[in-house]
XYZ file of C-alpha atoms in Angstrom:
187
model
C 0.000 0.000 0.000
C 1.339 3.460 -0.948
C 0.364 6.612 0.948
C 0.281 9.339 -1.695
C -1.247 11.819 0.785
C 1.962 12.152 2.793
C 3.957 14.659 0.731
C 7.677 15.183 1.097
C 8.516 18.604 2.501
C 11.525 20.740 3.380
C 12.301 19.880 6.980
C 14.130 23.107 7.727
C 17.801 23.420 8.520
C 19.427 23.820 11.916
C 18.566 27.517 11.652
C 14.908 26.686 10.984
C 15.126 28.155 7.467
C 14.246 26.178 4.332
C 17.624 26.901 2.677
C 21.099 27.790 3.859
C 23.891 29.579 1.987
C 27.648 29.151 2.359
C 30.061 31.669 0.819
C 33.239 30.683 2.655
C 35.210 29.678 -0.457
C 36.418 32.939 -2.010
C 37.449 33.470 -5.623
C 40.146 31.153 -6.952
C 42.214 31.021 -10.119
C 41.700 27.672 -11.824
C 45.178 27.468 -13.361
C 43.642 26.603 -16.707
C 41.122 28.172 -19.038
C 37.685 26.912 -19.994
C 35.782 27.823 -23.150
C 32.206 27.797 -21.841
C 30.598 29.618 -18.911
C 29.468 27.106 -16.297
C 31.424 24.276 -17.940
C 30.761 21.087 -15.905
C 34.531 20.520 -15.649
C 34.852 23.763 -13.635
C 32.779 22.173 -10.862
C 35.520 19.576 -10.315
C 37.323 22.427 -8.518
C 34.424 22.996 -6.090
C 34.504 21.599 -2.560
C 30.986 21.303 -1.116
C 31.116 22.141 2.610
C 29.829 19.483 5.001
C 26.244 20.070 6.075
C 27.309 21.131 9.584
C 30.414 23.098 8.501
C 30.950 26.646 9.709
C 29.722 29.316 7.330
C 26.178 28.137 6.633
C 23.594 30.880 7.218
C 19.830 31.022 6.774
C 17.942 31.837 3.582
C 14.381 32.450 4.723
C 12.562 31.769 1.437
C 11.602 28.407 -0.090
C 13.142 29.614 -3.375
C 16.643 30.983 -3.903
C 17.073 34.451 -5.386
C 20.776 35.341 -5.161
C 22.346 38.320 -6.919
C 25.631 40.139 -6.248
C 28.445 41.894 -8.041
C 31.191 39.504 -9.063
C 34.114 39.147 -6.663
C 36.323 38.219 -9.637
C 36.694 41.804 -10.859
C 40.243 43.069 -10.369
C 41.656 39.569 -9.764
C 44.723 38.259 -11.545
C 42.852 35.426 -13.279
C 40.938 36.222 -16.435
C 37.392 35.318 -17.386
C 36.916 31.517 -17.573
C 40.253 31.007 -15.802
C 38.908 31.618 -12.301
C 35.702 31.416 -10.358
C 33.843 31.684 -7.110
C 31.554 28.984 -5.765
C 28.536 29.693 -3.557
C 26.670 26.777 -1.991
C 23.015 26.391 -1.024
C 21.577 23.410 0.862
C 18.155 22.172 1.863
C 16.862 18.948 3.394
C 13.703 16.903 3.054
C 12.398 13.650 4.443
C 10.837 10.956 2.253
C 8.741 8.329 4.033
C 9.202 4.706 2.969
C 5.673 4.669 1.521
C 6.008 7.885 -0.513
C 6.765 7.314 -4.200
C 9.028 9.941 -5.781
C 8.068 9.747 -9.442
C 9.960 12.885 -10.473
C 12.299 15.441 -8.951
C 13.871 18.379 -10.733
C 15.511 21.580 -9.626
C 14.267 24.545 -11.617
C 16.150 27.827 -11.966
C 14.719 30.969 -13.527
C 18.101 32.492 -14.357
C 21.734 31.494 -13.904
C 24.914 33.537 -14.324
C 27.273 31.629 -14.982
C 26.453 28.048 -13.962
C 24.981 25.750 -11.316
C 25.160 22.080 -10.352
C 22.832 20.028 -8.145
C 24.200 17.285 -5.879
C 22.043 14.817 -3.913
C 23.194 13.339 -0.581
C 21.393 10.580 1.349
C 21.968 7.084 2.787
C 22.401 5.630 -0.728
C 24.746 8.447 -1.799
C 26.590 9.580 1.352
C 29.421 11.134 -0.715
C 26.903 12.880 -2.991
C 25.913 12.245 -6.590
C 25.557 14.681 -9.500
C 23.884 13.460 -12.673
C 25.326 14.707 -15.989
C 21.946 16.426 -16.458
C 22.199 18.207 -13.079
C 24.121 21.177 -14.543
C 22.513 24.429 -15.680
C 24.502 26.984 -17.654
C 23.903 30.617 -18.535
C 21.485 30.694 -21.468
C 20.484 27.048 -20.821
C 17.110 25.444 -20.167
C 17.013 26.301 -16.460
C 15.846 22.864 -15.279
C 17.844 19.795 -14.330
C 17.113 16.355 -15.640
C 14.849 14.159 -13.518
C 16.813 13.295 -10.370
C 14.174 11.008 -8.786
C 16.357 7.893 -9.168
C 18.841 9.409 -6.682
C 16.284 10.139 -3.934
C 16.112 7.628 -1.081
C 13.662 7.007 1.752
C 14.699 9.001 4.797
C 16.611 12.244 4.892
C 17.797 13.778 1.618
C 20.119 16.757 1.227
C 20.093 18.838 -1.956
C 23.109 21.092 -2.557
C 23.118 23.686 -5.307
C 26.636 24.800 -6.229
C 26.533 28.185 -7.968
C 29.520 29.260 -10.082
C 30.592 32.744 -11.136
C 33.416 32.432 -13.693
C 33.717 35.933 -15.143
C 33.897 39.474 -13.785
C 30.569 41.293 -14.005
C 27.605 39.938 -12.123
C 26.730 36.688 -10.370
C 23.240 35.397 -9.849
C 20.942 32.439 -9.609
C 17.243 33.080 -9.242
C 13.899 31.379 -8.921
C 15.499 28.147 -7.694
C 12.939 25.631 -6.516
C 12.807 21.896 -5.991
C 9.897 20.306 -7.864
C 8.827 16.877 -6.638
C 6.053 14.905 -8.357
C 5.069 18.073 -10.234
C 4.681 20.331 -7.169
C 7.069 22.770 -5.522
C 8.686 21.317 -2.435
C 7.316 23.391 0.433
C 8.235 23.869 4.085
C 6.791 21.214 6.401
C 3.786 22.283 8.446
C 3.954 21.579 12.195
């Protein structure tokens, strides 16, 4: 028997907020040049902070709308030869009887790139599907990540990348599960 009435929901982080942000990794020069903004190979240089690491702070909304001037301006590394990573995390619980038929992460706008990584009991080191990358000018939605979701606690980490001096942003980010926006759990 499957209980479809028991929806998955954002459980809230240690701060009680639906999302957290971590900006502790400042701009870095890659030591090599890339040809495309948000190139998936650039993310190999990212180091996702542990979920309880210092530097996580609350984002009060259930969607992410992040926009700042680039910290790369005036640095010694040129465009596509350096970057800054900003991390966002959220958590949700999936009961054993809840069927996750689809899960995507939708982004309204990205400058320059983003990657989604799923952590849970089946993927304790995290897993990123080749379709979990969104680049500037791209479709704005990841591939279906449902096959990576496990019963129990799931952690979604969005790694945002700025790889050129100007502006950095990622907006309208929301987790869509079984066709509905993942919402904050109700007490």
